[in-house]
Coordinates of C-alpha atoms and ligand atoms in Angstrom, one line a residue:
M1 CA -3.0 54.3 55.9
T2 CA -6.9 53.8 55.0
R3 CA -7.9 52.4 51.7
L4 CA -8.9 56.1 50.5
Q5 CA -5.6 57.4 51.3
K6 CA -3.9 55.3 48.5
P7 CA -4.3 55.6 44.8
P8 CA -6.8 55.7 43.2
Y9 CA -8.5 57.7 46.3
V10 CA -11.9 56.8 45.2
V11 CA -14.4 53.7 45.8
G12 CA -17.7 52.6 44.6
M13 CA -19.9 52.9 47.9
P14 CA -23.2 51.1 48.2
T15 CA -25.8 53.5 50.1
E16 CA -29.7 52.9 50.5
T17 CA -30.6 55.5 47.5
V18 CA -27.8 55.0 45.0
Y19 CA -24.2 53.8 44.3
G20 CA -21.8 56.7 45.1
L21 CA -18.5 57.3 44.2
A22 CA -16.7 58.1 47.5
A23 CA -13.4 59.9 48.7
R24 CA -12.4 61.4 51.8
I25 CA -13.3 65.2 52.3
D26 CA -9.4 65.8 53.3
N27 CA -7.8 64.3 50.1
E28 CA -7.9 66.8 47.4
Q29 CA -6.8 64.0 44.8
G30 CA -9.7 62.0 45.7
L31 CA -12.0 65.0 45.3
K32 CA -10.4 65.7 42.1
A33 CA -10.7 62.1 40.8
I34 CA -14.5 62.0 41.4
F35 CA -14.7 65.2 39.1
E36 CA -12.4 63.6 36.5
I37 CA -13.9 60.3 36.5
K38 CA -17.6 61.4 36.3
Q39 CA -16.7 64.1 33.8
R40 CA -18.5 66.4 36.1
P41 CA -18.1 70.0 36.1
F42 CA -16.8 71.7 39.0
F43 CA -20.3 73.9 39.6
D44 CA -21.8 70.9 40.7
P45 CA -21.6 70.3 44.4
L46 CA -21.0 67.2 46.3
I47 CA -22.9 65.7 49.2
V48 CA -20.6 64.7 52.6
H49 CA -21.7 61.6 53.9
V50 CA -21.3 60.8 57.9
D51 CA -21.7 58.0 60.2
S52 CA -22.7 60.6 63.3
L53 CA -23.9 63.7 64.4
E54 CA -20.6 64.8 65.6
Q55 CA -19.3 64.2 62.0
A56 CA -22.2 66.2 60.6
K57 CA -21.6 68.9 63.1
S58 CA -17.7 69.1 62.4
V59 CA -18.6 70.2 58.4
V60 CA -21.2 72.8 59.2
H61 CA -20.7 76.2 60.7
S62 CA -23.4 75.9 62.9
W63 CA -26.0 73.4 63.8
P64 CA -29.5 74.5 64.2
N65 CA -32.4 73.0 66.3
V66 CA -34.3 72.1 63.0
A67 CA -31.4 70.3 62.0
E68 CA -31.2 68.4 65.2
I69 CA -34.8 67.3 64.9
L70 CA -34.6 66.2 61.5
A71 CA -31.4 64.3 61.9
E72 CA -33.0 62.6 64.7
R73 CA -36.2 61.9 62.5
F74 CA -34.9 60.9 59.4
W75 CA -31.0 59.9 59.8
P76 CA -29.7 57.4 58.7
G77 CA -31.8 57.9 55.6
P78 CA -32.4 59.3 52.0
F79 CA -32.4 62.8 53.5
T80 CA -29.5 65.7 52.8
M81 CA -29.4 69.0 54.7
V82 CA -27.8 71.8 53.3
L83 CA -26.4 74.0 56.0
K84 CA -23.4 76.8 56.3
K85 CA -20.5 75.5 55.8
A86 CA -17.5 75.0 58.3
D87 CA -14.3 77.0 57.2
H88 CA -12.2 74.1 56.5
V89 CA -14.6 72.5 54.1
N90 CA -12.4 72.1 50.7
P91 CA -14.3 74.6 48.1
L92 CA -14.2 71.8 45.6
I93 CA -16.5 70.2 47.5
T94 CA -19.2 72.9 47.8
S95 CA -18.3 74.3 44.7
G96 CA -17.1 77.8 46.1
L97 CA -20.5 78.2 48.0
D98 CA -20.7 79.1 51.4
T99 CA -23.0 76.0 52.2
V100 CA -22.4 72.2 52.4
A101 CA -24.7 69.5 51.9
V102 CA -24.7 66.6 54.7
R103 CA -26.4 63.2 54.9
M104 CA -26.0 59.8 56.9
P105 CA -26.6 57.1 54.9
R106 CA -28.6 53.9 56.0
H107 CA -26.5 51.4 54.3
S108 CA -24.2 49.1 56.9
L109 CA -21.1 48.9 54.5
A110 CA -21.6 52.9 53.8
L111 CA -21.5 53.3 57.6
Q112 CA -18.6 50.9 58.1
L113 CA -16.4 52.5 55.2
I114 CA -16.8 55.8 57.0
R115 CA -16.1 54.6 60.2
E116 CA -12.9 53.2 58.8
E117 CA -11.7 56.3 57.4
G118 CA -12.3 58.1 60.6
V119 CA -13.4 61.2 58.3
P120 CA -16.8 61.8 56.1
L121 CA -16.6 60.8 52.6
A122 CA -17.9 63.1 49.9
A123 CA -19.7 61.0 47.1
P124 CA -21.7 62.2 44.4
S125 CA -23.8 59.2 42.4
A126 CA -21.4 56.9 40.4
N127 CA -22.6 57.5 37.1
R128 CA -21.1 59.9 34.2
F129 CA -22.7 63.2 34.5
G130 CA -25.8 63.5 33.3
R131 CA -26.7 59.7 32.9
T132 CA -28.7 57.0 34.7
S133 CA -27.8 56.8 38.5
P134 CA -26.4 52.9 39.5
T135 CA -28.5 51.2 41.9
L136 CA -26.6 47.8 41.4
A137 CA -22.6 47.4 41.9
K138 CA -22.5 45.9 38.5
H139 CA -24.1 49.5 37.1
V140 CA -20.9 51.1 38.2
T141 CA -18.5 48.7 37.1
D142 CA -20.4 48.3 33.5
E143 CA -19.9 52.2 33.2
F144 CA -16.4 52.6 34.7
G145 CA -14.7 49.1 34.3
D146 CA -12.0 48.3 36.8
Q147 CA -10.9 52.1 37.3
F148 CA -11.7 51.6 40.8
Q149 CA -13.0 48.9 43.2
V150 CA -16.8 49.2 43.7
I151 CA -17.9 47.6 47.4
D152 CA -20.9 45.4 46.2
G153 CA -23.6 45.8 48.7
G154 CA -26.7 44.5 47.0
P155 CA -29.4 46.3 45.2
C156 CA -30.4 49.8 46.7
Q157 CA -33.4 49.6 48.6
V158 CA -34.7 53.0 47.9
G159 CA -33.5 53.3 44.5
V160 CA -33.6 57.5 43.7
E161 CA -31.6 59.8 45.3
S162 CA -31.9 61.5 48.7
T163 CA -34.3 64.6 49.4
V164 CA -32.3 68.0 49.4
L165 CA -33.3 70.3 51.7
A166 CA -31.6 73.8 52.3
I167 CA -32.1 75.4 55.9
R168 CA -31.7 78.8 56.3
E169 CA -31.9 80.6 59.6
S170 CA -32.8 84.6 59.3
A171 CA -31.5 87.0 62.1
N172 CA -34.8 86.6 64.0
G173 CA -34.6 83.1 64.1
R174 CA -37.0 82.2 61.7
V175 CA -36.4 79.0 59.7
Q176 CA -36.8 78.9 56.0
L177 CA -37.2 75.6 54.1
T178 CA -36.4 74.7 50.6
I179 CA -36.5 71.4 48.8
L180 CA -33.9 71.7 46.0
R181 CA -34.5 67.9 45.0
L182 CA -37.4 65.6 46.0
G183 CA -36.4 62.0 47.1
E184 CA -38.5 59.6 49.1
V185 CA -38.8 61.9 52.4
N186 CA -41.2 64.7 51.3
S187 CA -42.3 68.1 52.8
T188 CA -45.5 66.9 54.5
E189 CA -43.0 64.3 56.2
I190 CA -40.5 67.3 57.2
S191 CA -43.3 69.6 58.1
E192 CA -45.0 66.9 60.7
A193 CA -41.6 66.4 62.0
L194 CA -41.0 69.7 63.0
R195 CA -44.5 70.2 64.6
E196 CA -44.2 67.1 66.3
R197 CA -41.3 68.4 68.1
G198 CA -43.2 71.8 68.9
L199 CA -41.2 73.7 66.1
H200 CA -43.8 75.8 64.4
D201 CA -41.7 78.8 63.4
F202 CA -40.8 77.7 59.8
K203 CA -41.4 78.5 56.4
W204 CA -41.5 76.9 53.0
S205 CA -39.7 78.9 50.5
E206 CA -41.9 81.2 48.4
A207 CA -42.1 78.4 45.7
G208 CA -44.1 76.4 48.0
V209 CA -43.2 72.9 48.6
K210 CA -42.2 72.3 45.2
P211 CA -38.5 72.1 44.5
V212 CA -36.7 75.1 43.6
A213 CA -33.5 74.7 41.3
G214 CA -30.2 74.7 43.2
P215 CA -26.9 74.4 41.8
G216 CA -26.2 71.2 40.0
Q217 CA -29.9 70.7 39.2
L218 CA -30.2 70.1 35.5
K219 CA -33.2 70.2 33.5
H220 CA -32.3 67.1 32.0
H221 CA -30.4 64.5 33.7
Y222 CA -30.3 60.6 34.6
M223 CA -30.6 60.0 31.0
P224 CA -30.8 56.5 30.0
E225 CA -28.9 55.1 26.4
V226 CA -31.7 55.4 24.3
P227 CA -34.2 58.5 23.9
L228 CA -36.9 58.1 26.8
V229 CA -40.1 60.1 25.5
F230 CA -42.8 61.2 28.7
V231 CA -46.1 60.8 27.4
K232 CA -48.3 62.9 29.8
L233 CA -51.7 61.3 30.9
S234 CA -54.0 60.5 27.8
D235 CA -55.6 57.9 25.6
R236 CA -53.5 58.4 22.6
S237 CA -52.5 55.3 21.0
N238 CA -49.0 54.2 20.1
D239 CA -49.5 55.1 16.7
E240 CA -50.6 58.8 17.7
I241 CA -47.6 59.2 20.1
L242 CA -45.4 58.5 17.3
Q243 CA -47.1 61.1 15.0
D244 CA -46.8 63.6 17.6
L245 CA -43.3 62.7 18.0
K246 CA -42.5 63.1 14.2
K247 CA -43.9 66.8 14.5
R248 CA -42.1 67.8 17.7
R249 CA -38.6 65.8 17.4
H250 CA -37.1 68.9 16.4
E251 CA -37.8 70.6 19.7
I252 CA -35.0 68.5 21.3
P253 CA -31.8 70.4 21.4
E254 CA -28.6 68.8 21.0
K255 CA -27.0 69.9 24.3
S256 CA -28.8 71.1 27.6
D257 CA -26.6 72.2 30.5
G258 CA -23.8 70.5 28.9
V259 CA -25.5 67.1 28.7
Q260 CA -25.8 65.6 25.4
M261 CA -29.4 65.0 24.3
R262 CA -30.7 61.7 22.9
Q263 CA -32.2 62.1 19.3
I264 CA -35.6 60.9 18.0
P265 CA -34.9 59.2 14.6
E266 CA -36.8 60.3 11.7
T267 CA -38.5 57.3 11.3
V268 CA -39.2 54.8 14.4
K269 CA -39.4 51.1 13.7
N270 CA -39.2 49.7 17.6
L271 CA -40.7 51.5 20.0
Q272 CA -40.6 50.0 23.5
E273 CA -42.7 50.9 26.8
L274 CA -41.1 51.4 30.2
L275 CA -43.4 49.6 32.5
L276 CA -43.2 50.1 36.3
S277 CA -44.5 48.6 39.4
S278 CA -47.9 50.3 40.5
D279 CA -46.5 50.6 44.0
A280 CA -44.2 54.0 44.4
H281 CA -41.9 52.2 46.6
L282 CA -41.4 49.5 44.1
A283 CA -41.3 51.7 41.3
A284 CA -38.6 54.0 43.0
R285 CA -36.5 50.9 43.5
Q286 CA -36.6 49.5 40.3
L287 CA -36.6 52.7 38.3
Y288 CA -33.1 52.9 37.1
N289 CA -32.3 49.1 36.4
S290 CA -35.7 49.3 34.6
L291 CA -34.5 52.2 32.5
R292 CA -31.3 50.5 31.9
L293 CA -32.9 47.0 30.7
A294 CA -35.1 48.9 28.4
A295 CA -32.5 50.9 26.9
A296 CA -30.4 47.6 26.3
S297 CA -32.5 46.0 23.8
H298 CA -31.8 49.3 21.7
P299 CA -35.3 50.3 20.7
D300 CA -35.3 53.3 18.7
V301 CA -37.6 54.9 21.5
L302 CA -38.6 54.3 25.0
I303 CA -41.9 55.8 25.9
F304 CA -43.3 55.9 29.7
R305 CA -47.2 56.6 30.1
E306 CA -48.3 58.4 32.8
Q307 CA -51.0 57.4 34.5
A308 CA -53.7 59.0 36.9
Y309 CA -52.1 57.7 40.2
H310 CA -48.7 58.9 39.3
R311 CA -49.9 62.2 40.6
F312 CA -50.2 61.5 44.0
Q313 CA -47.3 63.0 46.1
S314 CA -45.4 59.5 46.9
W315 CA -44.7 59.4 43.0
E316 CA -43.3 63.2 43.0
A317 CA -39.7 61.9 43.2
I318 CA -39.8 59.1 40.5
M319 CA -41.9 61.4 38.1
D320 CA -39.4 64.3 38.6
R321 CA -36.4 61.7 37.4
L322 CA -38.4 60.2 34.5
T323 CA -39.2 64.1 33.0
K324 CA -35.3 65.0 33.5
A325 CA -34.4 61.4 32.2
A326 CA -36.8 62.1 29.1
S327 CA -35.7 63.6 25.6
I328 CA -39.2 65.5 25.4
V329 CA -42.4 65.6 27.2
I330 CA -45.4 65.1 24.9
Ligands
LIG401 O1 -28.7 59.8 47.7 C1 -27.9 60.8 47.2 O2 -27.9 62.0 47.6 C2 -26.8 59.9 46.5 C3 -26.0 58.8 47.6 C4 -24.5 58.4 46.8 O3 -25.7 59.6 48.7 N1 -25.8 61.2 46.0 C5 -26.1 62.1 45.1 O4 -25.0 63.1 45.0 O5 -27.2 61.6 44.7 P1 -25.2 64.0 43.5 O6 -23.9 64.4 43.5 O7 -25.7 63.1 42.4 O8 -26.2 64.9 43.8 C6 -25.6 66.0 44.7 C7 -26.7 67.1 44.5 C8 -26.0 68.1 43.6 O9 -26.1 68.1 42.4 C9 -26.9 69.4 44.4 O10 -27.8 69.6 43.5 C10 -27.0 69.1 45.7 O11 -26.9 67.8 45.9 N2 -26.3 70.0 46.6 C11 -24.5 69.7 47.0 N3 -24.2 70.5 48.0 C12 -25.2 71.4 47.5 C13 -25.2 72.9 48.2 N4 -24.3 73.4 48.9 N5 -26.2 73.7 47.9 C14 -27.4 73.1 47.1 N6 -27.1 71.9 46.8 C15 -26.0 71.0 46.9
LIG402 MG1 -26.2 62.4 40.5

């Protein structure tokens, strides 16, 4: 028997993006344990992790040329493709949808685990539903204690979750692409990879290349233990920000999509600023750990101030996470 065929059927798996909570796709007890441990609603589908193209092809209904080109360009790596699912894929994984999300992670210990199990592994990020994703093994054990083992693969090198791309082929062979979640791989790189290989007959969905909310994409997510305030580009002083907050703190709902929102206290005595590297790659790598560390000193409010350079494409995934982690954007 392999390690994931025995209780508790799940393990903390390091990947280059964030730590996952992994179970075999053919073990229903493991799949159920994922939802139970994370307190995750069943409408939020899981990503299937593979160690080879053969495995990827085994979970999809068909493997279009686009998928072949993008897999060659971005796998192993922080890139997930949503394709029509094969019949045998458990609907728990796909939330009953007719599509499945597949990715090949770029971490030797993740690939080794998949190889040892001999089947693909379903794995969401190893955090409670709606909360900050883990980028260190310690983040996982801090949150879940000894409910399951965590394979320590060091700090995650990318630091934000994979880009999720939906691929649809119409009857006339035209390919429609939709970004469901932003990650390190962006739409410009995807278009370039396809054109380089002579594929020009694709179209980005009407919304353009901005992400379209897919299943499980919540308005609020990744939230730290204290309220985060995203301060849009401005030259307001901290005092002015606090005044604005006082006026607008009532706009924060108690819950959003089932996720408990962090509230801003009536009077804010201590405020802390979340500072990130000015290099987008480093900032992504440090993001979730910085959020946890900043929250650990329990300020009344944590603020993040947007800078002009944060509007560049390389910052998109990070700004997406920060606005979703924020209780309010002012
Ligand atoms: O980087 C990552 O992708 C990490 C590591 C562990 O691989 N995993 C991850 O999983 O972020 P999770 O469960 O936190 O996010 C998976 C998201 C779902 O919330 C959903 O938005 C999207 O992927 N997804 C999965 N299957 C889908 C499907 N069939 N259709 C549309 N979206 C899907
Ligand atoms: Mg997650």
